Coordinates of C-alpha atoms and ligand atoms in Angstrom, one line a residue:
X1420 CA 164.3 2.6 -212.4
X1421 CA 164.8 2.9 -208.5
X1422 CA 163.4 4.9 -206.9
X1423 CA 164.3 7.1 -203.8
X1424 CA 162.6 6.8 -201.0
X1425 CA 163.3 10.4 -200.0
X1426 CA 162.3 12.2 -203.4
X1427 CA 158.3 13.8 -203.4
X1428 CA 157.1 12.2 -206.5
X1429 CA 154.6 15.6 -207.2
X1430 CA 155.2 17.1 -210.6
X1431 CA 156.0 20.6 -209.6
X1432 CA 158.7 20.5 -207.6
X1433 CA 162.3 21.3 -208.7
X1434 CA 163.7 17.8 -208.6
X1435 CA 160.6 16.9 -211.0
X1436 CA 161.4 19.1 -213.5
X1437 CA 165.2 17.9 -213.2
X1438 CA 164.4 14.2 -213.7
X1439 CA 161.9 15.1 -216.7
X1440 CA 165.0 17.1 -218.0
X1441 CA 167.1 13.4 -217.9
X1442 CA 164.3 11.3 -219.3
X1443 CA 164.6 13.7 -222.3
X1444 CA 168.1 13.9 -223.3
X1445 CA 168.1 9.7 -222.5
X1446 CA 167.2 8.9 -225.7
X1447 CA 169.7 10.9 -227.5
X1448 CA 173.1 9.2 -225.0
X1449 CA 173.1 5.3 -227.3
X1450 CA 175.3 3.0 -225.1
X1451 CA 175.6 5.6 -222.3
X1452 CA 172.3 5.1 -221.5
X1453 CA 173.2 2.2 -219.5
X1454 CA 174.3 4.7 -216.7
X1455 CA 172.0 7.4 -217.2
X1456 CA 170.2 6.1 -214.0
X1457 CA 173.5 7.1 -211.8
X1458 CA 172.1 11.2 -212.7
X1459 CA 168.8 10.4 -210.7
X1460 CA 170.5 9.5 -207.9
X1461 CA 172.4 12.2 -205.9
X1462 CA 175.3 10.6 -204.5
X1463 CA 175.1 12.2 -200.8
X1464 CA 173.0 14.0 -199.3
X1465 CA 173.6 15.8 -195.5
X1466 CA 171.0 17.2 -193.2
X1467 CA 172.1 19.5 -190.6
X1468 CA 170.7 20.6 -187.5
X1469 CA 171.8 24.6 -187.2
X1470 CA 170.9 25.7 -183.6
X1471 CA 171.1 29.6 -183.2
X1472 CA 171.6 31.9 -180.4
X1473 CA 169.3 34.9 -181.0
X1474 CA 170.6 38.5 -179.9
X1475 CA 167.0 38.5 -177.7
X1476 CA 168.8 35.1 -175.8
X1477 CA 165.8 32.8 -177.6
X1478 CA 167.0 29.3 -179.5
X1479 CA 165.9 28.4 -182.8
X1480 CA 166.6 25.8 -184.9
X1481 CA 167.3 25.7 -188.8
X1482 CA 167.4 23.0 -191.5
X1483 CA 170.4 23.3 -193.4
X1484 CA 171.5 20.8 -196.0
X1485 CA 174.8 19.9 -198.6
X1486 CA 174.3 17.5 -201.4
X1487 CA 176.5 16.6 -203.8
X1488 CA 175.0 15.0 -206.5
X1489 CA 177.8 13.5 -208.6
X1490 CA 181.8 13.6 -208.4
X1491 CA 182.7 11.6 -211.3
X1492 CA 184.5 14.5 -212.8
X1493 CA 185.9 16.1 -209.8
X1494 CA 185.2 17.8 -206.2
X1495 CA 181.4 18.9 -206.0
X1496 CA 181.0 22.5 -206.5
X1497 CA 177.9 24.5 -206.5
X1498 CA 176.9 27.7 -203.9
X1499 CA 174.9 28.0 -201.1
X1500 CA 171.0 29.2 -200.9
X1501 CA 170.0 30.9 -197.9
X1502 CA 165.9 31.1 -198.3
X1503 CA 162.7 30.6 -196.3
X1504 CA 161.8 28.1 -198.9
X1505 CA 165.0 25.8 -199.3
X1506 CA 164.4 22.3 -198.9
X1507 CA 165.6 18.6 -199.4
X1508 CA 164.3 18.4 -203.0
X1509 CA 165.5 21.8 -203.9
X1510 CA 168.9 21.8 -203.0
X1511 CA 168.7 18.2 -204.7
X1512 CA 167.6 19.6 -208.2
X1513 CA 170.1 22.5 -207.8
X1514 CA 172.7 20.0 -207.0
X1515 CA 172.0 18.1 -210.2
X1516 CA 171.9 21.2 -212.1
X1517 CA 175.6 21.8 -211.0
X1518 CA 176.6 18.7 -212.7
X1519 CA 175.1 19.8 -215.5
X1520 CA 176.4 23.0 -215.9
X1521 CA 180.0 21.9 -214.9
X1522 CA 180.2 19.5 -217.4
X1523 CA 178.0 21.4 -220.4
X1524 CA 181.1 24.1 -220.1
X1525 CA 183.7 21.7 -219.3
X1526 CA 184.8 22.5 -216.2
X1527 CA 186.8 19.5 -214.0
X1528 CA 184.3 19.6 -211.5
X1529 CA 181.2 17.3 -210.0
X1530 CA 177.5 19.3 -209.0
X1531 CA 176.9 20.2 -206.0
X1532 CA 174.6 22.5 -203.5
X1533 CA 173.9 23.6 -200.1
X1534 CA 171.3 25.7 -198.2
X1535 CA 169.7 26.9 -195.3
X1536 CA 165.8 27.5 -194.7
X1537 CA 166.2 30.7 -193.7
X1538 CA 164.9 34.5 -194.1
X1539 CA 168.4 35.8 -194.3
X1540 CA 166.4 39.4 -194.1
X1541 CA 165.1 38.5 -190.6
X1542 CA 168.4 38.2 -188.9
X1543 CA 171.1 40.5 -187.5
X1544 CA 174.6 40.5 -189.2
X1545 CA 176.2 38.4 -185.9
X1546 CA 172.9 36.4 -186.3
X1547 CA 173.4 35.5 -190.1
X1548 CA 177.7 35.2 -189.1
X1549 CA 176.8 32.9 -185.8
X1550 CA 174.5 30.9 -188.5
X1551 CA 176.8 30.5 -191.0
X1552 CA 179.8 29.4 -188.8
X1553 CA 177.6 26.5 -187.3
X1554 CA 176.7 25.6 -190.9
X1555 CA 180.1 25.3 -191.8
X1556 CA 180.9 23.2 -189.0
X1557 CA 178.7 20.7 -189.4
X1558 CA 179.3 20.4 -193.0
X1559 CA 182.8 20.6 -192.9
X1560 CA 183.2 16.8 -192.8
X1561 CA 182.1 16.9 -196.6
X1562 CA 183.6 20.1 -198.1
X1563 CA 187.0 20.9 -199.2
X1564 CA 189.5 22.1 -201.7
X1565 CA 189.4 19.1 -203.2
X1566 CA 186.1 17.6 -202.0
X1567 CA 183.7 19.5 -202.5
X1568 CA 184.0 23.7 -203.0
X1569 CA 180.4 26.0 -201.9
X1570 CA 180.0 29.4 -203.0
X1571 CA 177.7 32.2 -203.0
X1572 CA 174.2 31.7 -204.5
X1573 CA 170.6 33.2 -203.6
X1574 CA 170.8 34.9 -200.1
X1575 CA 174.7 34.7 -199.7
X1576 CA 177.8 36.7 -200.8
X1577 CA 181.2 37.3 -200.5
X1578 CA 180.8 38.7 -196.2
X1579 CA 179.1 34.9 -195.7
X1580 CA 182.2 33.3 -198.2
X1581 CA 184.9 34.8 -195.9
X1582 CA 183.0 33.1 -192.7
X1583 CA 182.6 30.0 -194.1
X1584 CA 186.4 29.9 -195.4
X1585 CA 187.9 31.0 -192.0
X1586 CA 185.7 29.0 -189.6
X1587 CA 186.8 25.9 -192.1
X1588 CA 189.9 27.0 -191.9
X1589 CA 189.8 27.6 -188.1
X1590 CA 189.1 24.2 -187.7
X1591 CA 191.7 22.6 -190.0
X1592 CA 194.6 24.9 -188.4
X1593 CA 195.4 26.7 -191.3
X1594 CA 194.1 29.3 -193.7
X1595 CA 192.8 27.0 -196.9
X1596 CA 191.5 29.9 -199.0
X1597 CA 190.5 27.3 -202.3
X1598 CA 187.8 26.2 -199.8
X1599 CA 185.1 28.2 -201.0
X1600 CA 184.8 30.5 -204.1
X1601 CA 183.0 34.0 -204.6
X1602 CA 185.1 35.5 -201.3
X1603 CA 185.9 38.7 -201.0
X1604 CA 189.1 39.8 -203.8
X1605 CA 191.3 40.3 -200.2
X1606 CA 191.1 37.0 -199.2
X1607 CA 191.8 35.1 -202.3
X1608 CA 189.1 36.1 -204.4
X1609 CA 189.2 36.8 -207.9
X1610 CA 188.4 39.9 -209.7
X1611 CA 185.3 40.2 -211.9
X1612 CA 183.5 36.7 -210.2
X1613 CA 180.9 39.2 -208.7
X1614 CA 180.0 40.7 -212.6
X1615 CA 180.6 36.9 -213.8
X1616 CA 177.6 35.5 -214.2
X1617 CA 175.6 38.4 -215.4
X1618 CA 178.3 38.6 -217.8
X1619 CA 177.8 35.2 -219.1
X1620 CA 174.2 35.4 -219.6
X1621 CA 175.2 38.2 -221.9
X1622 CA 177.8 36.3 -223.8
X1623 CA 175.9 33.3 -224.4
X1624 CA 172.6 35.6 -225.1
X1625 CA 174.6 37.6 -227.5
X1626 CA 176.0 34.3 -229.5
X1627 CA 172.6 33.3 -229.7
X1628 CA 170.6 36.4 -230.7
X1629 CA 173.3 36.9 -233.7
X1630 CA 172.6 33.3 -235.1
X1631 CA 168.4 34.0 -234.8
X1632 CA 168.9 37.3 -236.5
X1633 CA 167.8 38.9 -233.6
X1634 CA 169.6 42.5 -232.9
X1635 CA 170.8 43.5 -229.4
X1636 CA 170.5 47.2 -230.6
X1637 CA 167.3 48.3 -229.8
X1638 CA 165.8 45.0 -228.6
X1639 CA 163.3 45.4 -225.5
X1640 CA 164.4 43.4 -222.6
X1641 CA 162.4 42.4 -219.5
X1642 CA 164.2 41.2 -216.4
X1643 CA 162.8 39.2 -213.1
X1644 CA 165.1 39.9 -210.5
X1645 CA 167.3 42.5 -210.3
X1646 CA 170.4 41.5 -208.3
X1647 CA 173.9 40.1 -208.9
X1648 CA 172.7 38.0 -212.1
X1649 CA 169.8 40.3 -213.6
X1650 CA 171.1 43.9 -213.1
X1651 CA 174.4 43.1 -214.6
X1652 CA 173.2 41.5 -217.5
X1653 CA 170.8 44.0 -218.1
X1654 CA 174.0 46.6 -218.4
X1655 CA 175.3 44.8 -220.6
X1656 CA 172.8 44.5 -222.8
X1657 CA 171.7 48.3 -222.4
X1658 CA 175.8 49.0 -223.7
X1659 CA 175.0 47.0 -226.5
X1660 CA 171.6 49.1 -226.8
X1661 CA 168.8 47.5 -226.2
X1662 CA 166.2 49.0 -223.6
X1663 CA 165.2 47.9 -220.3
X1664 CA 161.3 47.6 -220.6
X1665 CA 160.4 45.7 -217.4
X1666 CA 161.9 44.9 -214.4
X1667 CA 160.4 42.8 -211.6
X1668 CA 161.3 41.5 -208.3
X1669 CA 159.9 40.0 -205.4
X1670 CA 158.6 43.8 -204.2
X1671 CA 157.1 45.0 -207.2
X1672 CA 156.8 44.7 -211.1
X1673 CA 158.0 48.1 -213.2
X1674 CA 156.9 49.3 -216.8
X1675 CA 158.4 51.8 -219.0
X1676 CA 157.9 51.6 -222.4
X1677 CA 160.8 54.0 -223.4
X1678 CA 163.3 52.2 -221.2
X1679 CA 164.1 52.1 -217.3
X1680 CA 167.1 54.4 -216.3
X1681 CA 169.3 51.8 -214.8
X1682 CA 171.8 53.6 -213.3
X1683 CA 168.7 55.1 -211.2
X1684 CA 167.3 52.1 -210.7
X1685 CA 170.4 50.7 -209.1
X1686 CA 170.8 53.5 -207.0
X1687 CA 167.3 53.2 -206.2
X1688 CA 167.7 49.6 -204.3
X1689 CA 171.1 50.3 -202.8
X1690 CA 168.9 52.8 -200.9
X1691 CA 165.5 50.6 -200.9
X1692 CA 167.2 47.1 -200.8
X1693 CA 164.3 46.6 -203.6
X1694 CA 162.3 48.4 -206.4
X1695 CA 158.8 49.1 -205.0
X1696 CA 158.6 52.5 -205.0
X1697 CA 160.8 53.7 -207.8
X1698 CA 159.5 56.9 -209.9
X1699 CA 161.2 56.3 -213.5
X1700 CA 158.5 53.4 -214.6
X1701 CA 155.0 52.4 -214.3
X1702 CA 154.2 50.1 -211.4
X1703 CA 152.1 47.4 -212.9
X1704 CA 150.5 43.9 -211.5
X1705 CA 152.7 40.7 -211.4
X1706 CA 151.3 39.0 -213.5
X1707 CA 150.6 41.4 -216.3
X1708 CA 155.1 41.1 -216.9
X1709 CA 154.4 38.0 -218.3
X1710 CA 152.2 39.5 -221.2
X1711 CA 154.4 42.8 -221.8
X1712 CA 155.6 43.6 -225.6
X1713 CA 159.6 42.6 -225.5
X1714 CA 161.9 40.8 -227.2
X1715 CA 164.5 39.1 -225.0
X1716 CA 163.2 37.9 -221.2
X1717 CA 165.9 37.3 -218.9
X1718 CA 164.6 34.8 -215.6
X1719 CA 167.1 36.3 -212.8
X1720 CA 165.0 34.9 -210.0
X1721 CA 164.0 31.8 -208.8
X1722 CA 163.0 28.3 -210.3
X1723 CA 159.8 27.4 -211.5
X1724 CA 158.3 30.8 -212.7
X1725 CA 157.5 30.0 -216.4
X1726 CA 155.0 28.0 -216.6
X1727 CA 152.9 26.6 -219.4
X1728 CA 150.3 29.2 -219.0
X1729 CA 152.7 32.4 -218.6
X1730 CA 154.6 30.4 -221.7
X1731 CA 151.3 30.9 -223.7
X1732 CA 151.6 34.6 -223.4
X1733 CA 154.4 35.7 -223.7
X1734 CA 155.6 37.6 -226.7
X1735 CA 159.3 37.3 -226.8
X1736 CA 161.3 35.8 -229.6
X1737 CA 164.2 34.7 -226.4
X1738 CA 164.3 33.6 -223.4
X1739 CA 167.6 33.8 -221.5
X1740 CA 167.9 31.8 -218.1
X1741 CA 169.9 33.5 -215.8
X1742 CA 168.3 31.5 -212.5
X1743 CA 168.5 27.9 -212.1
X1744 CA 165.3 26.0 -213.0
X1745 CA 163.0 29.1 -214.1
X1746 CA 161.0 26.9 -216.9
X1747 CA 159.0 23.8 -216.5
X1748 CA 159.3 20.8 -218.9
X1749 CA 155.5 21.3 -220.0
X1750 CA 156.4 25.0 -220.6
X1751 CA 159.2 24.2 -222.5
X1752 CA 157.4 22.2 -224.9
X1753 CA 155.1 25.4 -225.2
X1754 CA 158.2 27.7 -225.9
X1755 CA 159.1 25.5 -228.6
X1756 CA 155.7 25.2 -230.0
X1757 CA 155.6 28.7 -230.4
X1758 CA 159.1 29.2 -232.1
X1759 CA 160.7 30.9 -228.8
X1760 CA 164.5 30.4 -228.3
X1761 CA 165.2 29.2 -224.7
X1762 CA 169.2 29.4 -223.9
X1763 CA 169.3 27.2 -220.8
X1764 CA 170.4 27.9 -217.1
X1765 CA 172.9 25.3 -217.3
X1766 CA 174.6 27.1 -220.5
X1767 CA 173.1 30.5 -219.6
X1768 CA 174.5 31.3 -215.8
X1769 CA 177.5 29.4 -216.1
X1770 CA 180.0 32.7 -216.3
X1771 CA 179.5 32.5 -212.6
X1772 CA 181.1 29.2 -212.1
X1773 CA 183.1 29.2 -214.7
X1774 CA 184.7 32.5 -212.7
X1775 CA 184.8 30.4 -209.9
X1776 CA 187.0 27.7 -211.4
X1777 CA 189.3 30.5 -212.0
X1778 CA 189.1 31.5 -208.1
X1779 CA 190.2 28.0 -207.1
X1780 CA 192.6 27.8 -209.9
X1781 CA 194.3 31.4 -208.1
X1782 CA 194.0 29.7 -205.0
X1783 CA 195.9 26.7 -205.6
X1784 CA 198.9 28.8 -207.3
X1785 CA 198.6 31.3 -205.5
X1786 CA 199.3 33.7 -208.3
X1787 CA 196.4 36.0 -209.5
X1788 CA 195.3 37.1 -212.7
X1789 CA 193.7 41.0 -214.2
X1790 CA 190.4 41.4 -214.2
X1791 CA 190.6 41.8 -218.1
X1792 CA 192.6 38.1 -218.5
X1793 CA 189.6 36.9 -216.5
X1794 CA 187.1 37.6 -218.8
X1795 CA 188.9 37.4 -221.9
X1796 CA 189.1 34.1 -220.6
X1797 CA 185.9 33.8 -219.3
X1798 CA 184.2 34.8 -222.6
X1799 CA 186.0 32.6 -224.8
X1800 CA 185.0 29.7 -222.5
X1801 CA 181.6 30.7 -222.4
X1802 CA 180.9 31.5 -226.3
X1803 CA 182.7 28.3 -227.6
X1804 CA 180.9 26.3 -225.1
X1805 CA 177.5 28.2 -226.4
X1806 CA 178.7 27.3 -230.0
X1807 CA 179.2 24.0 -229.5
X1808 CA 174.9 23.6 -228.0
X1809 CA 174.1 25.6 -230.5
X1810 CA 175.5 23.2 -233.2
X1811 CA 174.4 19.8 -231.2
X1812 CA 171.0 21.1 -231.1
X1813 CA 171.1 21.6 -235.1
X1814 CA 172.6 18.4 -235.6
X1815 CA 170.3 16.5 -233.1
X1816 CA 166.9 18.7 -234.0
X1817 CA 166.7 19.2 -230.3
X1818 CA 166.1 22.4 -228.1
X1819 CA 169.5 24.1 -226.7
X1820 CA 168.2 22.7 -223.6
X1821 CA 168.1 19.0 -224.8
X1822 CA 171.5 19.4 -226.4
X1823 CA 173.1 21.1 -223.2
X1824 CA 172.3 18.1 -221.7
X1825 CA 173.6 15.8 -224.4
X1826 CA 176.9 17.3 -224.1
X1827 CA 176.7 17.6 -220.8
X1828 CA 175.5 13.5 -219.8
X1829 CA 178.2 12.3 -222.6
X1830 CA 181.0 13.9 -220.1
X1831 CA 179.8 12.6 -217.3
X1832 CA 178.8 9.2 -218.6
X1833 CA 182.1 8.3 -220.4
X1834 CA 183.5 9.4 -216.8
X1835 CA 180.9 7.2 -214.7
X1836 CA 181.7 4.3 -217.2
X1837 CA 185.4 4.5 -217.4
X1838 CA 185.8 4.7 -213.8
X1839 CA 183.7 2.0 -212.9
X1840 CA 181.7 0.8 -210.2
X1841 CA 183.5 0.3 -206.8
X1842 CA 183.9 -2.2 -205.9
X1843 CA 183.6 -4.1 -209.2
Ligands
LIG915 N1 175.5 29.6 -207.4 C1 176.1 29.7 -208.7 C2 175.4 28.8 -209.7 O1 174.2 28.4 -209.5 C3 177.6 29.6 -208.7 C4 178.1 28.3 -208.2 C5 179.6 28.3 -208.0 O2 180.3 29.3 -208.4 O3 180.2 27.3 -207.6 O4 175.9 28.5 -210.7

């Protein structure tokens, strides 16, 4: 194989455990494999300069950064990370995970990502605006309707969406709503994309817990992070009664045995902005979550946070990956070892772009659909495209993660090798 030049070749980073993820599902792709090498190669990557006017008169500078990593089945799409810690090899493996997701659930689009290294926290709202609109700018060569489509991810919402779609818009001469996806429901966005991919961890969870004989009702569920993804899918779970046992985020790690009040909770960091401090559970160490009695863990969070050792101790029967990139491949192999069900991030958190397809789809008519067709919709998509893992990775005696990518790598393959290499 070929190596980039520009890829840290150290084990833990993102990118790593992306790459592991293709040398595992390359076996399993027969004649396809010829082209497998086309998914470790992003196909562009941009690296922006964003300088910022501070409100004290100061200038900083920040790294910010769009790559798509594969269009052969359509414009890139994939949301944008505002975090201290994004990077060239992050936004890389996020990128990649796009184009797994898209095409795991069958959506006519290529994997892509953005970011900025950036405490999003740190700034003021015409701070985080002035930011944004630069960003935009500068990758505005590279992004459109029909090129490439961000949306919101870590650090970023629908406020940042409607900046980025009117300063592109600003600078085309006319208002292009389909450029971005996630906006706000007033300026072309689409009802229920905020709740989406919450709901979809649900969904898929759901389809999976029913075919391990696992029941929702009364199953104990620990969540890290509690934001868009992990508080919504921990409502719906709690509606289809199971209990809310732990919740962590970056502030603090909380413990109740009999279940956290969520609706408190909720209430709690609209107030707080976080959960340190809440009174309804037991404020325990970090690390201790990983060792808590549960049944179901949801990863709402970050990548890398399971790794082989916290995989060792954990007692739960399923793990449902509502981040991108939450498991190492060494932890993986651990899960499995131990007979614990991991539904994949690129299965698990799709809802949100599937939701997001739908946006862009609203865009482009112009003609907007209830909430309820959405995720009627949205659900179907979501538990046929679960259904379908499920039954590759019985057929192939593979993880759900192995098969996602199986179905995912055929799609894109076939796509890679019908089209071609230009020029020939
Ligand atoms: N950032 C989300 C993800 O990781 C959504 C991407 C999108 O809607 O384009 O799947």
């Amino acid at each position: 194989m070929d190596k980039l030049s520009y890829a840290s070749e150290s084990p833990n980073t993102a990118w790593s455990t992306y790459l592991q993820q293709i040398d595992r599902v390359a076996p399993y792709l027969g004649e396809l494999s010829r082209w497998v090498d086309t998914l470790r190669h992003p196909k562009r990557a941009l690296i922006v300069d964003i300088p910022l006017q501070m409100d004290d008169g100061s200038i900083r500078h920040f790294e910010g950064f769009r790559v798509q990593h594969n269009l052969s089945r359509g414009p890139g799409k994939g949301g944008v990370r505002y975090h201290p810690n994004v990077d060239l090899n992050e936004v890389m493996a996020l990128s990649a995970w796009m184009t797994i997701k898209c095409a795991a659930v069958n959506l006519p689009y290529g994997g892509a990502k953005g970011g900025i290294r950036v405490d999003p926290f740190k700034l003021s709202e015409g701070e985080l605006e002035r930011l944004t609109r630069r960003y935009t700018s500068e990758i505005g060569l590279v992004i459109g309707p029909q090129k490439d489509i961000p949306a919101p991810d870590v650090g970023t919402n629908a406020k940042v969406m409607a900046w980025m779609m009117d300063t592109y818009s600003m600078n085309q001469g006319t208002t292009i709503t389909g450029v971005v996806t996630g906006k706000p429901v007033h300026l072309g966005g689409s009802l229920g994309r905020e709740k989406a991919t919450g709901r979809g961890v649900f969904v898929t969870g759901r389809e999976v817990a029913r075919r391990l004989n696992i029941e929702t009702d009364g199953a104990r569920l620990a969540v890290q992070g509690f934001g868009n993804v992990g508080s919504e899918a921990a409502r719906l779970f709690v509606a289809a009664g199971a209990r809310v046992v732990a919740v962590q985020d970056h502030s603090a790690t909380l413990y109740n045995a009999e279940g956290i009040d969520l609706t408190a909770l909720t209430d709690w960091q609209a107030t707080h902005k976080n959960i340190a401090g809440f009174s309804g559970a037991q404020t325990i160490d970090a690390e201790a979550f990983w060792q808590l009695p549960m049944d179901i863990l949801i990863p709402a969070a970050l990548e890398g946070q399971i790794t082989r050792e916290r995989a060792e101790k954990l007692s739960c029967k399923l793990i449902l990956e509502g981040a991108n990139g939450p498991t190492y491949p060494d932890a993986d192999d651990m899960l499995a070892s131990r007979g614990i069900t991991v539904v994949p991030d690129v299965i698990c958190n799709a809802g949100g772009v599937t939701v997001s397809y739908f946006e862009w789809v609203q865009d482009m008519a112009s003609f907007f659909w209830s909430e309820s067709e959405i995720n009627e919709r949205m659900d179907k998509i979501m538990s046929e495209a679960m259904i379908h893992i499920w039954d590759k990775a019985r057929e192939k005696e593979c993880s759900l993660r192995t098969a996602a990518y199986i179905v995912a790598c055929e799609r894109i393959l076939m796509a890679r090798k019908d089209r071609g290499i230009y020029p020939g």
